[in-house]
Amino acid sequence: MLILAVNSGSSSIKCAVVDPDSGETRWSAFVENLGTRGPHHLVERDQAGKRSREMGASDHQGAFESVICALNAQPEMARELVGVGHRVVHGGESFHSSALIDAEVEQAIERAAALAPLHNPGHLLGIRAARHALPELPHVAVFDTAFHQTLPEFAFRYAVPEAWYKEYGIRRYGFHGTSHRYVAHRASELLGREPADLNLITAHLGNGCSLAAIQGGRSIDTTMGFTPLDGLVMGTRSGDLDPAIVFHLMERGGLSAQEIETALIHKSGLFGLSGLTSDVRILSARSEEGHSGAKLALEVFCHRLAKHIGALATSFGRLDGLVFTAGIGENSALVRRMACARLGSLGIVLDDEKNGRNETRIDAPESKSAVLVVPTNEELMIARDTRELALGLRP
Ligand code: AMP
């Protein structure tokens, strides 16, 4: 039994055939630069290696047909498909869990596009193309926001006029929910404890970065907010900042709302601070060589990270585990060391050697809470949710 996991953006489609039991990815494919002039290539990867072929199509529909064609070239694998799972960034307040896609669900995703104009329209193009190409299979939407729908109102409301919440949906939604949910579950397995008994902070540190406070398997607070721009410092995103900065830049700097938005999303974060790159591997090496911008970028990143971990720790009476995941969280011993060095007041102590080797458990024996490094696997979560809903195992 296999699932096709799809991540469709406004100009790209990424697909993977995943075994929901083992988590093994049997085959993957991606297409980029859709909507632009060709040539476009479908790049496939499986046991036999990587190969690329030119496609005639330049839109989602055509690209998806090429994906199906490539899949059908491996009939044994194609026959085992039981469902298609689609990653969807924003489900608004409509979705507390993954959902079987029908016309109503498509409409709700379309309504939520007002909250995620950069993401949901691309997801919808992919969903429509995939449903058209594979009408016989059930399709499931797996939302980045759904896991955080359990936040209590005092955690999801901003202290702004109530009418903004009622009329414009201004509230904290939170993102990376599929990753936070997966690593929290995996951490409870690794700790040999029931999720219901655990208070965890999960740190998804990739190009985008967010934390979640998870109590008994439910998200009760998170750092990303109305959009994925809030909270931690990220690769090119600023994370939280005084909103008055925006008005100052408009009034004094003469910048347009569009220019400020672009700068906060694409030219800030580690990249903006260092003036070099958003890549922590390069920043670590340059900082070591004495590059002041690289050093500052990593310091601001780790200061903000520790500060938010401290803030989220107030959600619980005790913290059982801190879990690092995604590109930076899984690989940067330096970031973990710099952040945890600031968390002595929470009783967190790292074992430097285990941390340096990226081991799964990296806390020292005297640490008051476990510290873990857990590779994330969003595709596996998408595959498992899709299997359950496709087979009617979940209402
Ligand atoms: P992701 O979005 O999860 O793919 O994470 C991407 C980011 O992870 C990159 O921009 C790098 O900054 C970071 N990264 C990946 N590998 C390493 C590594 N070996 N050491 C430090 N950072 C890494």
CSV table of C-alpha atoms and ligand atoms in Angstrom, one decimal:
chain,number,residue,atom,x,y,z
A,1,MET,CA,0.0,0.0,0.0
A,2,LEU,CA,1.5,3.3,-1.1
A,3,ILE,CA,0.6,7.0,-1.0
A,4,LEU,CA,1.5,9.8,-3.4
A,5,ALA,CA,2.4,12.8,-1.3
A,6,VAL,CA,2.2,16.1,-3.2
A,7,ASN,CA,3.5,19.5,-2.4
A,8,SER,CA,2.4,21.9,-5.1
A,9,GLY,CA,3.5,25.6,-5.0
A,10,SER,CA,2.7,28.4,-7.4
A,11,SER,CA,5.5,27.5,-9.7
A,12,SER,CA,6.6,24.0,-8.7
A,13,ILE,CA,5.3,20.5,-7.9
A,14,LYS,CA,7.1,18.0,-5.7
A,15,CYS,CA,5.8,14.5,-5.4
A,16,ALA,CA,6.9,11.4,-3.5
A,17,VAL,CA,5.6,7.9,-3.4
A,18,VAL,CA,5.8,7.0,0.3
A,19,ASP,CA,5.2,3.7,2.2
A,20,PRO,CA,3.1,4.8,5.2
A,21,ASP,CA,4.3,1.8,7.2
A,22,SER,CA,8.0,2.0,6.8
A,23,GLY,CA,8.3,5.7,5.8
A,24,GLU,CA,10.4,4.7,2.8
A,25,THR,CA,10.2,7.0,-0.2
A,26,ARG,CA,10.1,4.7,-3.2
A,27,TRP,CA,10.1,7.4,-5.9
A,28,SER,CA,10.1,11.2,-6.1
A,29,ALA,CA,9.7,13.8,-8.8
A,30,PHE,CA,9.8,17.5,-9.1
A,31,VAL,CA,9.1,20.2,-11.7
A,32,GLU,CA,10.1,23.8,-11.3
A,33,ASN,CA,9.5,27.2,-12.9
A,34,LEU,CA,5.9,26.4,-13.9
A,35,GLY,CA,4.1,29.4,-15.5
A,36,THR,CA,7.3,30.7,-17.0
A,37,ARG,CA,8.6,30.0,-20.5
A,38,GLY,CA,10.2,26.5,-20.9
A,39,PRO,CA,11.9,24.3,-21.3
A,40,HIS,CA,10.6,22.5,-18.2
A,41,HIS,CA,12.1,19.3,-16.8
A,42,LEU,CA,10.6,16.6,-14.8
A,43,VAL,CA,13.3,15.3,-12.5
A,44,GLU,CA,12.8,11.8,-11.1
A,45,ARG,CA,14.7,9.9,-8.4
A,46,ASP,CA,14.3,6.3,-7.2
A,47,GLN,CA,16.5,3.3,-6.6
A,48,ALA,CA,17.8,3.4,-10.1
A,49,GLY,CA,19.1,6.9,-9.6
A,50,LYS,CA,18.2,10.4,-10.8
A,51,ARG,CA,17.0,11.2,-14.3
A,52,SER,CA,15.6,14.3,-16.0
A,53,ARG,CA,13.3,14.6,-19.0
A,54,GLU,CA,11.9,17.6,-20.8
A,55,MET,CA,8.2,18.1,-20.7
A,56,GLY,CA,6.1,19.9,-23.2
A,57,ALA,CA,3.8,21.4,-20.5
A,58,SER,CA,4.3,24.7,-18.6
A,59,ASP,CA,1.3,24.6,-16.3
A,60,HIS,CA,0.2,22.5,-13.3
A,61,GLN,CA,-2.3,20.4,-15.3
A,62,GLY,CA,0.3,19.4,-17.9
A,63,ALA,CA,3.0,18.9,-15.3
A,64,PHE,CA,0.8,16.6,-13.3
A,65,GLU,CA,0.0,14.6,-16.4
A,66,SER,CA,3.8,14.2,-16.9
A,67,VAL,CA,4.1,13.0,-13.3
A,68,ILE,CA,1.4,10.4,-13.8
A,69,CYS,CA,3.0,9.3,-17.1
A,70,ALA,CA,6.3,8.8,-15.2
A,71,LEU,CA,4.5,6.9,-12.4
A,72,ASN,CA,2.7,4.7,-14.8
A,73,ALA,CA,6.0,3.7,-16.3
A,74,GLN,CA,6.4,1.8,-13.1
A,75,PRO,CA,3.1,-0.1,-13.1
A,76,GLU,CA,3.8,-2.3,-10.0
A,77,MET,CA,4.3,0.8,-7.9
A,78,ALA,CA,1.4,2.7,-9.5
A,79,ARG,CA,-1.0,-0.2,-8.8
A,80,GLU,CA,-0.2,0.0,-5.1
A,81,LEU,CA,-1.3,3.6,-4.7
A,82,VAL,CA,-4.4,4.0,-2.5
A,83,GLY,CA,-4.5,7.8,-2.1
A,84,VAL,CA,-3.0,11.2,-2.7
A,85,GLY,CA,-2.1,13.5,0.2
A,86,HIS,CA,-1.6,17.2,-0.5
A,87,ARG,CA,0.3,19.5,1.7
A,88,VAL,CA,-1.7,22.7,2.3
A,89,VAL,CA,-0.2,25.6,4.2
A,90,HIS,CA,-3.3,27.3,5.4
A,91,GLY,CA,-6.6,25.8,6.6
A,92,GLY,CA,-7.8,28.9,8.4
A,93,GLU,CA,-10.0,28.0,11.4
A,94,SER,CA,-12.0,25.4,9.3
A,95,PHE,CA,-9.6,22.5,9.7
A,96,HIS,CA,-8.5,20.9,13.0
A,97,SER,CA,-7.1,17.9,11.2
A,98,SER,CA,-6.5,16.5,7.7
A,99,ALA,CA,-9.5,16.2,5.5
A,100,LEU,CA,-10.8,14.2,2.5
A,101,ILE,CA,-11.0,16.6,-0.4
A,102,ASP,CA,-14.4,17.3,-2.0
A,103,ALA,CA,-15.8,20.4,-3.5
A,104,GLU,CA,-16.6,21.9,-0.1
A,105,VAL,CA,-13.0,21.4,1.1
A,106,GLU,CA,-11.6,22.9,-2.1
A,107,GLN,CA,-13.8,26.0,-1.5
A,108,ALA,CA,-12.6,26.3,2.1
A,109,ILE,CA,-9.0,26.1,0.9
A,110,GLU,CA,-9.8,28.8,-1.6
A,111,ARG,CA,-11.3,31.0,1.2
A,112,ALA,CA,-8.2,30.5,3.3
A,113,ALA,CA,-6.1,31.8,0.3
A,114,ALA,CA,-6.9,35.3,1.6
A,115,LEU,CA,-4.7,34.4,4.6
A,116,ALA,CA,-2.0,32.7,2.6
A,117,PRO,CA,-1.9,34.3,-0.9
A,118,LEU,CA,1.6,33.0,-1.6
A,119,HIS,CA,0.7,29.4,-0.9
A,120,ASN,CA,-2.9,28.3,-1.1
A,121,PRO,CA,-3.5,29.3,-4.8
A,122,GLY,CA,-0.5,27.0,-5.8
A,123,HIS,CA,-1.8,24.2,-3.6
A,124,LEU,CA,-5.2,24.5,-5.3
A,125,LEU,CA,-3.7,24.3,-8.8
A,126,GLY,CA,-2.0,21.1,-7.8
A,127,ILE,CA,-5.1,19.7,-6.1
A,128,ARG,CA,-7.2,20.3,-9.1
A,129,ALA,CA,-4.7,19.0,-11.5
A,130,ALA,CA,-4.1,15.8,-9.4
A,131,ARG,CA,-7.8,15.2,-8.9
A,132,HIS,CA,-8.3,15.5,-12.7
A,133,ALA,CA,-5.4,13.2,-13.4
A,134,LEU,CA,-6.2,10.6,-10.7
A,135,PRO,CA,-10.0,10.8,-10.3
A,136,GLU,CA,-10.3,7.2,-9.0
A,137,LEU,CA,-8.1,7.8,-5.9
A,138,PRO,CA,-9.2,9.6,-2.7
A,139,HIS,CA,-7.3,12.9,-2.2
A,140,VAL,CA,-6.6,14.3,1.3
A,141,ALA,CA,-5.5,17.8,2.4
A,142,VAL,CA,-2.9,17.9,5.2
A,143,PHE,CA,-2.8,21.4,6.7
A,144,ASP,CA,0.3,23.1,8.3
A,145,THR,CA,-2.1,25.0,10.5
A,146,ALA,CA,-4.4,22.2,11.7
A,147,PHE,CA,-2.1,21.0,14.5
A,148,HIS,CA,-2.2,24.4,16.1
A,149,GLN,CA,-6.0,24.7,16.2
A,150,THR,CA,-5.8,23.4,19.8
A,151,LEU,CA,-4.2,26.6,21.0
A,152,PRO,CA,-6.3,28.2,23.8
A,153,GLU,CA,-7.8,31.5,22.9
A,154,PHE,CA,-5.5,33.4,25.2
A,155,ALA,CA,-2.6,32.1,23.1
A,156,PHE,CA,-4.0,32.6,19.6
A,157,ARG,CA,-5.5,36.0,20.1
A,158,TYR,CA,-3.5,39.2,19.4
A,159,ALA,CA,-4.2,42.1,21.7
A,160,VAL,CA,-5.8,44.2,18.9
A,161,PRO,CA,-9.4,45.3,18.4
A,162,GLU,CA,-11.8,42.4,18.5
A,163,ALA,CA,-13.3,43.4,15.2
A,164,TRP,CA,-10.0,42.7,13.5
A,165,TYR,CA,-10.3,39.0,14.6
A,166,LYS,CA,-14.0,38.8,13.7
A,167,GLU,CA,-13.8,40.6,10.3
A,168,TYR,CA,-10.3,39.8,9.1
A,169,GLY,CA,-9.4,36.6,10.9
A,170,ILE,CA,-6.4,38.4,12.6
A,171,ARG,CA,-5.1,35.7,15.1
A,172,ARG,CA,-2.2,33.4,15.5
A,173,TYR,CA,-2.6,30.3,13.3
A,174,GLY,CA,0.9,28.7,13.5
A,175,PHE,CA,2.6,26.7,10.8
A,176,HIS,CA,4.9,23.7,10.4
A,177,GLY,CA,2.2,21.7,12.2
A,178,THR,CA,2.9,18.5,10.4
A,179,SER,CA,6.5,18.6,11.3
A,180,HIS,CA,5.9,19.5,15.0
A,181,ARG,CA,3.3,16.7,15.2
A,182,TYR,CA,5.6,14.2,13.8
A,183,VAL,CA,8.7,15.0,15.9
A,184,ALA,CA,6.6,15.2,19.1
A,185,HIS,CA,5.2,11.8,18.4
A,186,ARG,CA,8.7,10.4,17.5
A,187,ALA,CA,10.2,12.0,20.7
A,188,SER,CA,7.6,10.2,22.9
A,189,GLU,CA,8.6,6.9,21.2
A,190,LEU,CA,12.3,7.6,21.7
A,191,LEU,CA,11.7,8.6,25.4
A,192,GLY,CA,9.5,5.5,25.9
A,193,ARG,CA,6.8,7.7,27.3
A,194,GLU,CA,3.1,8.2,26.4
A,195,PRO,CA,2.5,11.4,24.5
A,196,ALA,CA,-0.3,12.2,27.0
A,197,ASP,CA,2.3,12.4,29.8
A,198,LEU,CA,4.8,14.7,28.0
A,199,ASN,CA,5.4,18.5,27.9
A,200,LEU,CA,7.6,19.2,24.9
A,201,ILE,CA,9.0,22.1,23.0
A,202,THR,CA,9.7,21.2,19.4
A,203,ALA,CA,12.1,23.5,17.4
A,204,HIS,CA,11.6,23.2,13.6
A,205,LEU,CA,14.7,25.1,12.4
A,206,GLY,CA,15.0,25.0,8.6
A,207,ASN,CA,14.7,27.8,6.1
A,208,GLY,CA,11.6,28.7,8.0
A,209,CYS,CA,11.8,28.4,11.8
A,210,SER,CA,9.2,27.9,14.5
A,211,LEU,CA,8.7,26.5,18.0
A,212,ALA,CA,5.7,24.7,19.4
A,213,ALA,CA,4.8,24.0,23.0
A,214,ILE,CA,3.1,20.6,23.0
A,215,GLN,CA,1.2,19.2,26.1
A,216,GLY,CA,-0.2,15.7,26.0
A,217,GLY,CA,0.3,15.6,22.2
A,218,ARG,CA,-1.6,18.9,21.6
A,219,SER,CA,-0.1,22.2,20.5
A,220,ILE,CA,-0.8,24.8,23.1
A,221,ASP,CA,1.4,27.6,21.8
A,222,THR,CA,3.7,28.4,18.9
A,223,THR,CA,5.9,31.2,17.6
A,224,MET,CA,4.6,31.6,14.0
A,225,GLY,CA,1.5,33.7,14.0
A,226,PHE,CA,-0.9,35.2,11.5
A,227,THR,CA,1.7,34.3,8.8
A,228,PRO,CA,4.9,32.3,8.8
A,229,LEU,CA,6.8,35.7,9.2
A,230,ASP,CA,6.4,35.8,13.0
A,231,GLY,CA,8.6,34.6,15.8
A,232,LEU,CA,12.1,33.2,15.4
A,233,VAL,CA,14.8,34.7,13.1
A,234,MET,CA,14.8,32.6,9.9
A,235,GLY,CA,16.9,32.2,6.8
A,236,THR,CA,15.6,35.3,5.0
A,237,ARG,CA,12.6,36.2,7.2
A,238,SER,CA,12.9,38.7,10.1
A,239,GLY,CA,10.7,36.9,12.7
A,240,ASP,CA,9.0,39.2,15.2
A,241,LEU,CA,9.6,42.9,15.2
A,242,ASP,CA,8.1,46.1,16.5
A,243,PRO,CA,5.1,46.8,14.2
A,244,ALA,CA,5.9,50.5,14.5
A,245,ILE,CA,9.1,49.9,12.4
A,246,VAL,CA,6.8,49.3,9.4
A,247,PHE,CA,5.1,52.7,9.8
A,248,HIS,CA,8.4,54.4,10.4
A,249,LEU,CA,9.8,53.0,7.2
A,250,MET,CA,6.7,54.0,5.2
A,251,GLU,CA,6.7,57.6,6.6
A,252,ARG,CA,10.4,58.4,7.0
A,253,GLY,CA,11.9,56.0,4.5
A,254,GLY,CA,9.2,56.4,1.8
A,255,LEU,CA,9.1,52.6,1.3
A,256,SER,CA,5.9,51.0,0.0
A,257,ALA,CA,4.1,48.3,1.9
A,258,GLN,CA,5.1,45.9,-0.9
A,259,GLU,CA,8.8,46.8,-0.6
A,260,ILE,CA,8.8,46.3,3.2
A,261,GLU,CA,7.0,43.0,2.9
A,262,THR,CA,9.5,41.8,0.3
A,263,ALA,CA,12.4,42.9,2.5
A,264,LEU,CA,11.0,41.2,5.6
A,265,ILE,CA,10.3,37.9,3.8
A,266,HIS,CA,13.3,37.7,1.4
A,267,LYS,CA,16.1,40.0,2.5
A,268,SER,CA,16.1,39.7,6.3
A,269,GLY,CA,16.9,37.0,8.8
A,270,LEU,CA,20.3,35.4,8.7
A,271,PHE,CA,20.8,36.7,5.2
A,272,GLY,CA,20.0,40.3,6.1
A,273,LEU,CA,22.0,40.3,9.3
A,274,SER,CA,25.1,38.7,7.8
A,275,GLY,CA,25.0,40.4,4.4
A,276,LEU,CA,26.3,37.0,3.2
A,277,THR,CA,23.9,34.1,3.0
A,278,SER,CA,21.1,32.3,4.9
A,279,ASP,CA,23.0,29.0,5.0
A,280,VAL,CA,24.1,28.2,8.5
A,281,ARG,CA,26.9,25.9,7.2
A,282,ILE,CA,28.6,28.9,5.5
A,283,LEU,CA,27.8,31.3,8.4
A,284,SER,CA,29.4,28.9,10.9
A,285,ALA,CA,32.6,28.6,8.8
A,286,ARG,CA,32.8,32.4,8.1
A,287,SER,CA,32.1,33.2,11.8
A,288,GLU,CA,34.9,30.9,12.8
A,289,GLU,CA,37.2,32.8,10.4
A,290,GLY,CA,36.2,36.1,12.1
A,291,HIS,CA,33.5,37.5,9.8
A,292,SER,CA,31.6,39.9,12.1
A,293,GLY,CA,28.3,39.8,10.1
A,294,ALA,CA,28.2,36.0,10.2
A,295,LYS,CA,29.0,36.0,13.9
A,296,LEU,CA,26.3,38.5,14.7
A,297,ALA,CA,23.7,36.7,12.5
A,298,LEU,CA,24.3,33.5,14.5
A,299,GLU,CA,24.2,35.3,17.8
A,300,VAL,CA,20.9,37.1,17.0
A,301,PHE,CA,19.4,33.8,15.7
A,302,CYS,CA,20.4,31.8,18.9
A,303,HIS,CA,19.5,34.6,21.3
A,304,ARG,CA,15.9,34.8,19.8
A,305,LEU,CA,15.7,31.0,19.7
A,306,ALA,CA,16.6,30.7,23.4
A,307,LYS,CA,14.3,33.6,24.4
A,308,HIS,CA,11.3,32.0,22.7
A,309,ILE,CA,12.1,28.6,24.2
A,310,GLY,CA,12.1,30.3,27.6
A,311,ALA,CA,8.8,32.0,26.8
A,312,LEU,CA,7.1,28.8,25.7
A,313,ALA,CA,8.4,26.9,28.7
A,314,THR,CA,6.1,29.1,30.8
A,315,SER,CA,3.2,27.1,29.2
A,316,PHE,CA,4.0,24.1,31.4
A,317,GLY,CA,4.8,23.3,35.1
A,318,ARG,CA,7.7,21.3,33.9
A,319,LEU,CA,9.5,20.8,30.6
A,320,ASP,CA,10.2,17.1,29.7
A,321,GLY,CA,11.9,17.5,26.4
A,322,LEU,CA,13.3,20.0,23.9
A,323,VAL,CA,13.4,18.6,20.4
A,324,PHE,CA,15.5,20.0,17.5
A,325,THR,CA,14.5,19.2,13.9
A,326,ALA,CA,14.8,20.3,10.2
A,327,GLY,CA,18.0,21.4,8.3
A,328,ILE,CA,19.5,23.5,11.1
A,329,GLY,CA,18.0,21.7,14.1
A,330,GLU,CA,19.2,18.3,12.8
A,331,ASN,CA,22.7,19.3,11.7
A,332,SER,CA,24.0,22.4,13.5
A,333,ALA,CA,25.7,21.4,16.7
A,334,LEU,CA,26.8,25.0,17.0
A,335,VAL,CA,23.3,26.5,17.0
A,336,ARG,CA,22.1,23.9,19.5
A,337,ARG,CA,25.1,24.6,21.7
A,338,MET,CA,24.7,28.4,21.5
A,339,ALA,CA,20.9,28.2,22.2
A,340,CYS,CA,21.1,25.7,25.0
A,341,ALA,CA,24.0,27.6,26.7
A,342,ARG,CA,21.4,30.3,27.3
A,343,LEU,CA,18.9,27.9,28.9
A,344,GLY,CA,20.7,27.1,32.1
A,345,SER,CA,17.8,28.7,34.1
A,346,LEU,CA,15.5,25.9,32.7
A,347,GLY,CA,18.0,23.4,33.9
A,348,ILE,CA,19.0,22.4,30.4
A,349,VAL,CA,22.5,21.0,30.1
A,350,LEU,CA,23.9,19.6,26.8
A,351,ASP,CA,26.5,16.8,26.5
A,352,ASP,CA,28.9,18.5,24.1
A,353,GLU,CA,30.3,15.4,22.7
A,354,LYS,CA,26.9,13.8,21.9
A,355,ASN,CA,25.7,17.1,20.5
A,356,GLY,CA,28.8,17.3,18.3
A,357,ARG,CA,28.0,13.9,16.9
A,358,ASN,CA,24.3,14.8,16.2
A,359,GLU,CA,23.2,11.9,18.4
A,360,THR,CA,19.6,11.4,19.2
A,361,ARG,CA,19.8,12.2,22.9
A,362,ILE,CA,22.2,15.1,23.5
A,363,ASP,CA,21.4,16.1,27.1
A,364,ALA,CA,23.9,15.6,29.9
A,365,PRO,CA,22.9,13.3,32.8
A,366,GLU,CA,22.3,16.4,35.1
A,367,SER,CA,20.0,18.1,32.6
A,368,LYS,CA,16.4,18.6,34.0
A,369,SER,CA,14.9,17.9,30.6
A,370,ALA,CA,15.8,15.7,27.7
A,371,VAL,CA,17.2,17.3,24.6
A,372,LEU,CA,16.7,15.4,21.4
A,373,VAL,CA,17.7,15.6,17.7
A,374,VAL,CA,14.9,14.1,15.6
A,375,PRO,CA,14.8,14.1,11.8
A,376,THR,CA,11.5,15.4,10.6
A,377,ASN,CA,9.4,13.5,8.1
A,378,GLU,CA,6.4,15.5,6.9
A,379,GLU,CA,5.9,13.2,3.9
A,380,LEU,CA,5.4,10.3,6.3
A,381,MET,CA,2.7,12.2,8.2
A,382,ILE,CA,1.0,13.1,5.0
A,383,ALA,CA,1.1,9.5,3.9
A,384,ARG,CA,-0.3,8.2,7.2
A,385,ASP,CA,-3.1,10.7,7.4
A,386,THR,CA,-4.0,10.0,3.8
A,387,ARG,CA,-4.0,6.3,4.4
A,388,GLU,CA,-6.3,6.6,7.4
A,389,LEU,CA,-8.8,8.9,5.6
A,390,ALA,CA,-8.6,7.1,2.3
A,391,LEU,CA,-9.3,3.8,3.9
A,392,GLY,CA,-12.1,5.2,6.1
A,393,LEU,CA,-10.1,4.4,9.3
A,394,ARG,CA,-10.7,7.9,10.6
A,395,PRO,CA,-14.0,9.8,10.5
B,1,AMP,P1,15.3,22.9,5.5
B,1,AMP,O1,14.4,24.0,5.2
B,1,AMP,O2,14.9,22.0,6.7
B,1,AMP,O3,15.7,22.1,4.3
B,1,AMP,O4,16.7,23.5,6.1
B,1,AMP,C1,17.6,24.2,5.2
B,1,AMP,C2,18.7,24.9,6.0
B,1,AMP,O5,19.3,24.0,6.9
B,1,AMP,C3,19.8,25.5,5.2
B,1,AMP,O6,19.5,26.8,4.7
B,1,AMP,C4,21.0,25.4,6.1
B,1,AMP,O7,21.1,26.7,6.7
B,1,AMP,C5,20.7,24.4,7.1
B,1,AMP,N1,21.5,23.2,7.0
B,1,AMP,C6,21.5,22.1,6.2
B,1,AMP,N2,22.5,21.3,6.5
B,1,AMP,C7,23.2,21.8,7.5
B,1,AMP,C8,24.4,21.5,8.2
B,1,AMP,N3,25.1,20.3,7.9
B,1,AMP,N4,24.9,22.3,9.1
B,1,AMP,C9,24.2,23.4,9.4
B,1,AMP,N5,23.1,23.9,8.8
B,1,AMP,C10,22.6,23.1,7.8
